[in-house]
PDB file of C-alpha atoms in Angstrom:
ATOM      1  CA  MET A   1     -16.044  24.791 -35.853  1.00 56.00           C
ATOM      2  CA  SER A   2     -13.619  27.704 -35.520  1.00 57.00           C
ATOM      3  CA  ILE A   3      -9.836  27.298 -35.512  1.00 50.00           C
ATOM      4  CA  SER A   4      -9.674  28.594 -31.937  1.00 53.00           C
ATOM      5  CA  THR A   5     -12.191  25.958 -30.805  1.00 53.00           C
ATOM      6  CA  VAL A   6     -10.154  23.207 -32.457  1.00 45.00           C
ATOM      7  CA  ALA A   7      -7.006  24.497 -30.772  1.00 48.00           C
ATOM      8  CA  LYS A   8      -8.713  24.562 -27.378  1.00 53.00           C
ATOM      9  CA  LYS A   9      -9.916  20.979 -27.785  1.00 53.00           C
ATOM     10  CA  LEU A  10      -6.453  19.798 -28.782  1.00 44.00           C
ATOM     11  CA  SER A  11      -4.918  21.569 -25.781  1.00 51.00           C
ATOM     12  CA  THR A  12      -7.434  19.872 -23.514  1.00 53.00           C
ATOM     13  CA  ALA A  13      -6.633  16.500 -25.082  1.00 50.00           C
ATOM     14  CA  ALA A  14      -2.919  17.069 -24.506  1.00 49.00           C
ATOM     15  CA  LEU A  15      -3.519  17.889 -20.837  1.00 44.00           C
ATOM     16  CA  ILE A  16      -5.674  14.788 -20.394  1.00 50.00           C
ATOM     17  CA  ALA A  17      -2.952  12.673 -21.995  1.00 48.00           C
ATOM     18  CA  ALA A  18      -0.380  14.170 -19.649  1.00 50.00           C
ATOM     19  CA  VAL A  19      -2.548  13.342 -16.627  1.00 45.00           C
ATOM     20  CA  ILE A  20      -2.942   9.763 -17.873  1.00 49.00           C
ATOM     21  CA  VAL A  21       0.822   9.440 -18.192  1.00 47.00           C
ATOM     22  CA  LEU A  22       1.283  10.722 -14.642  1.00 50.00           C
ATOM     23  CA  ARG A  23      -1.272   8.265 -13.283  1.00 54.00           C
ATOM     24  CA  ILE A  24       0.269   5.361 -15.175  1.00 48.00           C
ATOM     25  CA  GLY A  25       3.674   6.317 -13.769  1.00 48.00           C
ATOM     26  CA  SER A  26       2.247   6.350 -10.264  1.00 44.00           C
ATOM     27  CA  VAL A  27       0.716   2.899 -10.643  1.00 50.00           C
ATOM     28  CA  ALA A  28       3.950   1.536 -12.128  1.00 50.00           C
ATOM     29  CA  GLN A  29       5.886   2.551  -9.016  1.00 78.00           C
ATOM     30  CA  ALA A  30       3.762   0.491  -6.608  1.00 92.00           C
ATOM     31  CA  THR A  31       5.899  -1.765  -4.404  1.00 97.00           C
ATOM     32  CA  VAL A  32       4.794  -4.851  -2.453  1.00 98.00           C
ATOM     33  CA  LEU A  33       6.576  -5.796   0.772  1.00 98.00           C
ATOM     34  CA  THR A  34       6.127  -9.529   1.443  1.00 98.00           C
ATOM     35  CA  PHE A  35       8.535  -9.794   4.424  1.00 98.00           C
ATOM     36  CA  ASP A  36      10.033 -12.859   2.717  1.00 97.00           C
ATOM     37  CA  ASP A  37      13.201 -11.073   1.610  1.00 97.00           C
ATOM     38  CA  ILE A  38      14.502 -10.228   5.099  1.00 97.00           C
ATOM     39  CA  ALA A  39      17.037 -12.582   6.734  1.00 96.00           C
ATOM     40  CA  PRO A  40      15.595 -16.118   7.150  1.00 95.00           C
ATOM     41  CA  ILE A  41      14.620 -17.000  10.739  1.00 95.00           C
ATOM     42  CA  SER A  42      13.052 -19.996  12.459  1.00 94.00           C
ATOM     43  CA  TYR A  43      10.630 -18.031  14.621  1.00 95.00           C
ATOM     44  CA  PHE A  44      10.440 -14.204  14.849  1.00 96.00           C
ATOM     45  CA  ASP A  45      12.604 -11.077  14.974  1.00 98.00           C
ATOM     46  CA  PRO A  46      12.074  -7.288  14.749  1.00 98.00           C
ATOM     47  CA  ILE A  47      11.719  -5.894  11.239  1.00 98.00           C
ATOM     48  CA  PRO A  48      14.931  -3.922  10.655  1.00 98.00           C
ATOM     49  CA  ASN A  49      14.650  -0.206  10.029  1.00 98.00           C
ATOM     50  CA  GLY A  50      15.287   0.503   6.374  1.00 97.00           C
ATOM     51  CA  TYR A  51      13.313  -2.484   5.119  1.00 98.00           C
ATOM     52  CA  GLY A  52      11.323  -1.166   2.164  1.00 97.00           C
ATOM     53  CA  GLY A  53      12.731   2.290   2.940  1.00 96.00           C
ATOM     54  CA  PHE A  54      10.674   2.565   6.159  1.00 98.00           C
ATOM     55  CA  ASN A  55      11.226   2.823   9.890  1.00 98.00           C
ATOM     56  CA  TRP A  56       9.387   0.022  11.739  1.00 98.00           C
ATOM     57  CA  ASP A  57       8.346   0.593  15.352  1.00 98.00           C
ATOM     58  CA  ASN A  58       7.041  -2.474  17.272  1.00 98.00           C
ATOM     59  CA  PHE A  59       6.704  -4.535  14.088  1.00 98.00           C
ATOM     60  CA  ASN A  60       8.197  -8.032  13.998  1.00 98.00           C
ATOM     61  CA  TYR A  61       8.280 -10.588  11.222  1.00 98.00           C
ATOM     62  CA  ILE A  62       7.558 -14.241  11.894  1.00 98.00           C
ATOM     63  CA  ASN A  63       7.931 -17.554  10.125  1.00 97.00           C
ATOM     64  CA  GLY A  64       4.323 -18.613   9.711  1.00 95.00           C
ATOM     65  CA  SER A  65       5.304 -22.220   9.052  1.00 94.00           C
ATOM     66  CA  ASN A  66       6.631 -22.634  12.605  1.00 94.00           C
ATOM     67  CA  PRO A  67       4.592 -25.351  14.377  1.00 93.00           C
ATOM     68  CA  LYS A  68       4.201 -23.133  17.457  1.00 91.00           C
ATOM     69  CA  ILE A  69       1.681 -20.974  15.601  1.00 94.00           C
ATOM     70  CA  THR A  70      -0.166 -23.588  13.554  1.00 92.00           C
ATOM     71  CA  ARG A  71      -3.787 -22.584  12.785  1.00 93.00           C
ATOM     72  CA  THR A  72      -3.266 -19.027  14.049  1.00 96.00           C
ATOM     73  CA  GLY A  73      -3.616 -15.974  11.846  1.00 96.00           C
ATOM     74  CA  GLU A  74       0.145 -15.844  11.430  1.00 96.00           C
ATOM     75  CA  ASP A  75      -0.085 -19.277   9.824  1.00 97.00           C
ATOM     76  CA  ASN A  76      -3.334 -18.785   7.890  1.00 97.00           C
ATOM     77  CA  GLY A  77      -2.577 -15.171   6.998  1.00 97.00           C
ATOM     78  CA  ARG A  78       0.369 -15.897   4.710  1.00 97.00           C
ATOM     79  CA  ILE A  79      -0.169 -14.636   1.151  1.00 97.00           C
ATOM     80  CA  SER A  80       3.307 -15.087  -0.287  1.00 93.00           C
ATOM     81  CA  GLY A  81       6.095 -17.200   1.147  1.00 95.00           C
ATOM     82  CA  ASP A  82       6.439 -18.112   4.824  1.00 96.00           C
ATOM     83  CA  TYR A  83       6.693 -14.739   6.548  1.00 98.00           C
ATOM     84  CA  VAL A  84       4.225 -12.147   7.821  1.00 98.00           C
ATOM     85  CA  ALA A  85       4.576  -9.105  10.055  1.00 98.00           C
ATOM     86  CA  PHE A  86       2.864  -8.639  13.418  1.00 98.00           C
ATOM     87  CA  ASN A  87       2.601  -6.034  16.182  1.00 98.00           C
ATOM     88  CA  GLY A  88       4.642  -6.935  19.246  1.00 97.00           C
ATOM     89  CA  PHE A  89       2.632  -7.781  22.389  1.00 97.00           C
ATOM     90  CA  GLY A  90      -0.527  -6.572  20.632  1.00 97.00           C
ATOM     91  CA  ASN A  91       0.544  -2.948  21.167  1.00 98.00           C
ATOM     92  CA  PRO A  92       0.269  -0.133  18.579  1.00 98.00           C
ATOM     93  CA  ALA A  93       2.856  -0.319  15.805  1.00 98.00           C
ATOM     94  CA  LEU A  94       4.152   2.376  13.445  1.00 98.00           C
ATOM     95  CA  VAL A  95       5.527   2.556   9.913  1.00 98.00           C
ATOM     96  CA  SER A  96       7.101   5.870   8.868  1.00 98.00           C
ATOM     97  CA  ASP A  97       9.051   7.425   5.996  1.00 95.00           C
ATOM     98  CA  ASN A  98       9.061  10.481   3.807  1.00 95.00           C
ATOM     99  CA  VAL A  99       5.778  11.120   2.001  1.00 96.00           C
ATOM    100  CA  PHE A 100       4.252   7.995   0.452  1.00 97.00           C
ATOM    101  CA  ASP A 101       0.916   6.484  -0.587  1.00 98.00           C
ATOM    102  CA  PHE A 102      -0.385   3.423   1.263  1.00 98.00           C
ATOM    103  CA  ASN A 103      -2.432   1.353  -1.160  1.00 98.00           C
ATOM    104  CA  SER A 104      -3.428  -1.914   0.487  1.00 98.00           C
ATOM    105  CA  ALA A 105      -2.455  -4.828   2.722  1.00 98.00           C
ATOM    106  CA  TYR A 106      -3.705  -8.213   3.905  1.00 98.00           C
ATOM    107  CA  LEU A 107      -4.672  -8.350   7.591  1.00 98.00           C
ATOM    108  CA  SER A 108      -5.480 -11.313   9.831  1.00 98.00           C
ATOM    109  CA  ALA A 109      -6.048 -11.787  13.545  1.00 98.00           C
ATOM    110  CA  THR A 110      -3.320 -13.821  15.227  1.00 97.00           C
ATOM    111  CA  TRP A 111      -5.274 -15.212  18.189  1.00 97.00           C
ATOM    112  CA  ASN A 112      -8.731 -13.579  18.401  1.00 98.00           C
ATOM    113  CA  ASN A 113     -11.563 -13.929  15.927  1.00 98.00           C
ATOM    114  CA  GLY A 114     -13.443 -10.662  15.483  1.00 98.00           C
ATOM    115  CA  LEU A 115     -10.298  -8.612  16.146  1.00 98.00           C
ATOM    116  CA  SER A 116     -10.605  -4.911  15.293  1.00 98.00           C
ATOM    117  CA  VAL A 117      -7.621  -3.231  13.630  1.00 98.00           C
ATOM    118  CA  THR A 118      -7.557   0.554  13.259  1.00 98.00           C
ATOM    119  CA  VAL A 119      -5.110   1.946  10.705  1.00 98.00           C
ATOM    120  CA  GLU A 120      -4.424   5.692  10.752  1.00 98.00           C
ATOM    121  CA  GLY A 121      -2.580   7.626   8.054  1.00 98.00           C
ATOM    122  CA  LEU A 122      -0.754  10.697   9.349  1.00 98.00           C
ATOM    123  CA  LYS A 123       1.141  13.618   7.861  1.00 98.00           C
ATOM    124  CA  SER A 124       3.370  15.734  10.118  1.00 97.00           C
ATOM    125  CA  GLY A 125       1.566  14.293  13.156  1.00 97.00           C
ATOM    126  CA  ALA A 126      -1.961  15.096  11.932  1.00 98.00           C
ATOM    127  CA  THR A 127      -4.357  12.239  11.190  1.00 98.00           C
ATOM    128  CA  LEU A 128      -5.549  12.445   7.582  1.00 98.00           C
ATOM    129  CA  TYR A 129      -7.128   8.995   7.320  1.00 98.00           C
ATOM    130  CA  SER A 130      -8.509   6.352   9.664  1.00 98.00           C
ATOM    131  CA  LYS A 131     -10.127   3.004   8.958  1.00 98.00           C
ATOM    132  CA  THR A 132     -11.127   0.164  11.291  1.00 98.00           C
ATOM    133  CA  VAL A 133     -11.568  -3.367   9.947  1.00 98.00           C
ATOM    134  CA  VAL A 134     -12.605  -6.582  11.686  1.00 98.00           C
ATOM    135  CA  VAL A 135     -10.486  -9.638  10.892  1.00 98.00           C
ATOM    136  CA  ASN A 136     -10.293 -13.312  11.860  1.00 98.00           C
ATOM    137  CA  THR A 137      -7.707 -16.044  12.374  1.00 97.00           C
ATOM    138  CA  THR A 138      -8.915 -18.329   9.603  1.00 97.00           C
ATOM    139  CA  GLN A 139      -7.985 -16.295   6.523  1.00 96.00           C
ATOM    140  CA  PRO A 140      -6.472 -12.944   5.509  1.00 98.00           C
ATOM    141  CA  THR A 141      -8.597  -9.965   4.506  1.00 98.00           C
ATOM    142  CA  LEU A 142      -7.466  -7.680   1.679  1.00 98.00           C
ATOM    143  CA  VAL A 143      -8.024  -4.076   2.736  1.00 98.00           C
ATOM    144  CA  ASN A 144      -7.730  -1.253   0.188  1.00 98.00           C
ATOM    145  CA  PHE A 145      -6.688   1.843   2.097  1.00 98.00           C
ATOM    146  CA  ASP A 146      -5.794   4.413  -0.587  1.00 98.00           C
ATOM    147  CA  TYR A 147      -4.090   6.751   1.884  1.00 98.00           C
ATOM    148  CA  PHE A 148      -2.377   9.453  -0.197  1.00 98.00           C
ATOM    149  CA  GLY A 149       0.423  11.818   0.817  1.00 97.00           C
ATOM    150  CA  ILE A 150       1.171  10.494   4.311  1.00 98.00           C
ATOM    151  CA  ASP A 151       4.435  10.032   6.194  1.00 98.00           C
ATOM    152  CA  GLU A 152       3.326   7.644   8.954  1.00 98.00           C
ATOM    153  CA  LEU A 153       0.959   4.744   9.571  1.00 98.00           C
ATOM    154  CA  LYS A 154      -0.293   3.764  13.023  1.00 98.00           C
ATOM    155  CA  PHE A 155      -1.789   0.298  13.536  1.00 98.00           C
ATOM    156  CA  SER A 156      -3.825  -0.389  16.696  1.00 98.00           C
ATOM    157  CA  SER A 157      -5.724  -3.609  17.484  1.00 98.00           C
ATOM    158  CA  PHE A 158      -8.299  -4.511  20.102  1.00 98.00           C
ATOM    159  CA  GLY A 159     -11.137  -6.851  21.015  1.00 98.00           C
ATOM    160  CA  GLY A 160     -12.142 -10.206  19.622  1.00 98.00           C
ATOM    161  CA  VAL A 161     -12.417 -13.646  21.230  1.00 97.00           C
ATOM    162  CA  GLN A 162      -9.913 -16.474  21.058  1.00 96.00           C
ATOM    163  CA  PRO A 163     -11.473 -19.665  19.607  1.00 94.00           C
ATOM    164  CA  TYR A 164     -11.137 -22.973  21.433  1.00 88.00           C
ATOM    165  CA  TYR A 165      -8.954 -24.594  18.769  1.00 88.00           C
ATOM    166  CA  ILE A 166      -6.049 -22.106  19.017  1.00 90.00           C
ATOM    167  CA  ARG A 167      -3.363 -22.892  21.577  1.00 84.00           C
ATOM    168  CA  GLY A 168       0.070 -21.536  22.415  1.00 84.00           C
ATOM    169  CA  GLY A 169      -0.587 -17.867  23.098  1.00 88.00           C
ATOM    170  CA  SER A 170      -3.116 -15.074  23.397  1.00 94.00           C
ATOM    171  CA  GLY A 171      -3.495 -11.351  22.820  1.00 96.00           C
ATOM    172  CA  THR A 172      -4.563  -8.740  20.284  1.00 98.00           C
ATOM    173  CA  GLN A 173      -1.768  -9.250  17.761  1.00 98.00           C
ATOM    174  CA  PHE A 174      -2.607  -9.059  14.057  1.00 98.00           C
ATOM    175  CA  ALA A 175      -0.751 -10.430  11.042  1.00 98.00           C
ATOM    176  CA  LEU A 176       0.184  -8.205   8.094  1.00 98.00           C
ATOM    177  CA  ASP A 177       1.249  -9.360   4.632  1.00 98.00           C
ATOM    178  CA  ASN A 178       1.756  -7.897   1.137  1.00 98.00           C
ATOM    179  CA  PHE A 179       2.063  -4.295   2.282  1.00 98.00           C
ATOM    180  CA  THR A 180       1.581  -2.309  -0.959  1.00 98.00           C
ATOM    181  CA  PHE A 181       2.641   1.308  -1.335  1.00 98.00           C
ATOM    182  CA  ASN A 182       3.891   3.976  -3.730  1.00 96.00           C
ATOM    183  CA  GLU A 183       7.256   5.444  -2.910  1.00 84.00           C
ATOM    184  CA  LYS A 184       6.135   8.973  -3.788  1.00 73.00           C
ATOM    185  CA  ALA A 185       2.757  10.580  -3.358  1.00 48.00           C
ATOM    186  CA  THR A 186       3.183  12.431  -6.658  1.00 48.00           C
ATOM    187  CA  SER A 187       4.816  10.562  -9.490  1.00 44.00           C
ATOM    188  CA  VAL A 188       7.170  12.532 -11.731  1.00 46.00           C
ATOM    189  CA  PRO A 189       7.456  11.308 -15.351  1.00 47.00           C
ATOM    190  CA  GLU A 190      10.765  10.690 -17.038  1.00 47.00           C
ATOM    191  CA  PRO A 191      12.306  14.079 -18.025  1.00 48.00           C
ATOM    192  CA  THR A 192      11.898  13.424 -21.751  1.00 50.00           C
ATOM    193  CA  LEU A 193       8.434  11.883 -21.564  1.00 51.00           C
ATOM    194  CA  LEU A 194       6.170  14.848 -20.923  1.00 51.00           C
ATOM    195  CA  PRO A 195       7.917  17.227 -23.378  1.00 57.00           C
ATOM    196  CA  ALA A 196       7.720  14.501 -26.001  1.00 53.00           C
ATOM    197  CA  LEU A 197       4.015  14.072 -25.329  1.00 47.00           C
ATOM    198  CA  LEU A 198       3.377  17.801 -25.602  1.00 49.00           C
ATOM    199  CA  SER A 199       5.477  18.004 -28.779  1.00 57.00           C
ATOM    200  CA  ILE A 200       3.360  15.273 -30.373  1.00 49.00           C
ATOM    201  CA  ALA A 201       0.212  17.104 -29.325  1.00 50.00           C
ATOM    202  CA  ALA A 202       1.574  20.384 -30.754  1.00 52.00           C
ATOM    203  CA  LEU A 203       2.459  18.727 -34.085  1.00 53.00           C
ATOM    204  CA  SER A 204      -0.981  17.154 -34.250  1.00 52.00           C
ATOM    205  CA  ALA A 205      -2.604  20.496 -33.477  1.00 48.00           C
ATOM    206  CA  GLY A 206      -0.569  22.207 -36.204  1.00 53.00           C
ATOM    207  CA  SER A 207      -1.501  19.542 -38.722  1.00 55.00           C
ATOM    208  CA  VAL A 208      -5.205  19.776 -37.913  1.00 48.00           C
ATOM    209  CA  LEU A 209      -5.163  23.574 -38.030  1.00 49.00           C
ATOM    210  CA  ARG A 210      -3.400  23.579 -41.419  1.00 58.00           C
ATOM    211  CA  ARG A 211      -5.976  21.192 -42.866  1.00 58.00           C
ATOM    212  CA  LYS A 212      -8.717  23.385 -41.418  1.00 56.00           C
ATOM    213  CA  GLN A 213      -7.229  26.495 -43.014  1.00 56.00           C
ATOM    214  CA  LEU A 214      -6.894  24.772 -46.416  1.00 52.00           C
ATOM    215  CA  LYS A 215     -10.533  23.725 -46.315  1.00 57.00           C
ATOM    216  CA  GLN A 216     -11.634  27.274 -45.495  1.00 59.00           C
ATOM    217  CA  SER A 217      -9.461  28.927 -48.230  1.00 52.00           C
TER     218      SER A 217
END
């Protein structure tokens, strides 16, 4: 194997290592919004803008342990703590910020089994992603979205049938819990990390090339 071939392979290895570091950094920045760290309430209130760094349009958070909503999706859909989010009056709801990645969330139907929820990921007003899932009142459904480089999410819900055992309300509301996202679409490594990685790769390349030259002399 020629010295130039060895050098090329080492350069490729260094680039692969750098990509791995970037991907690890991206995963490490994932944040989960549980809606349990907003002000405690007995029933429901609007999610304040700024929670999680987002603007929330027509999203409320509700105490799922309230007896008024026993056996609904807002009760059964809780993953962590007592609180979940829901779309007011069953109307479309928006989450917006600077560019972010939307990874996953748990969705449940509040009143109607077989409820359809369409989630669109937009960037500068253009729809880049769209997924429709069907959810029920009895348990939450984990949905992996993997929407990259968006600045807005639009949630719309429709359809389904209310079962006989649910009382106290009606409509096409859905429950949302454990909203998981990355704050930046492209993760930037610590300033000293990538140069250090490339320096190690360069030292390794120099060492290998020197050994190769000694063997050939």
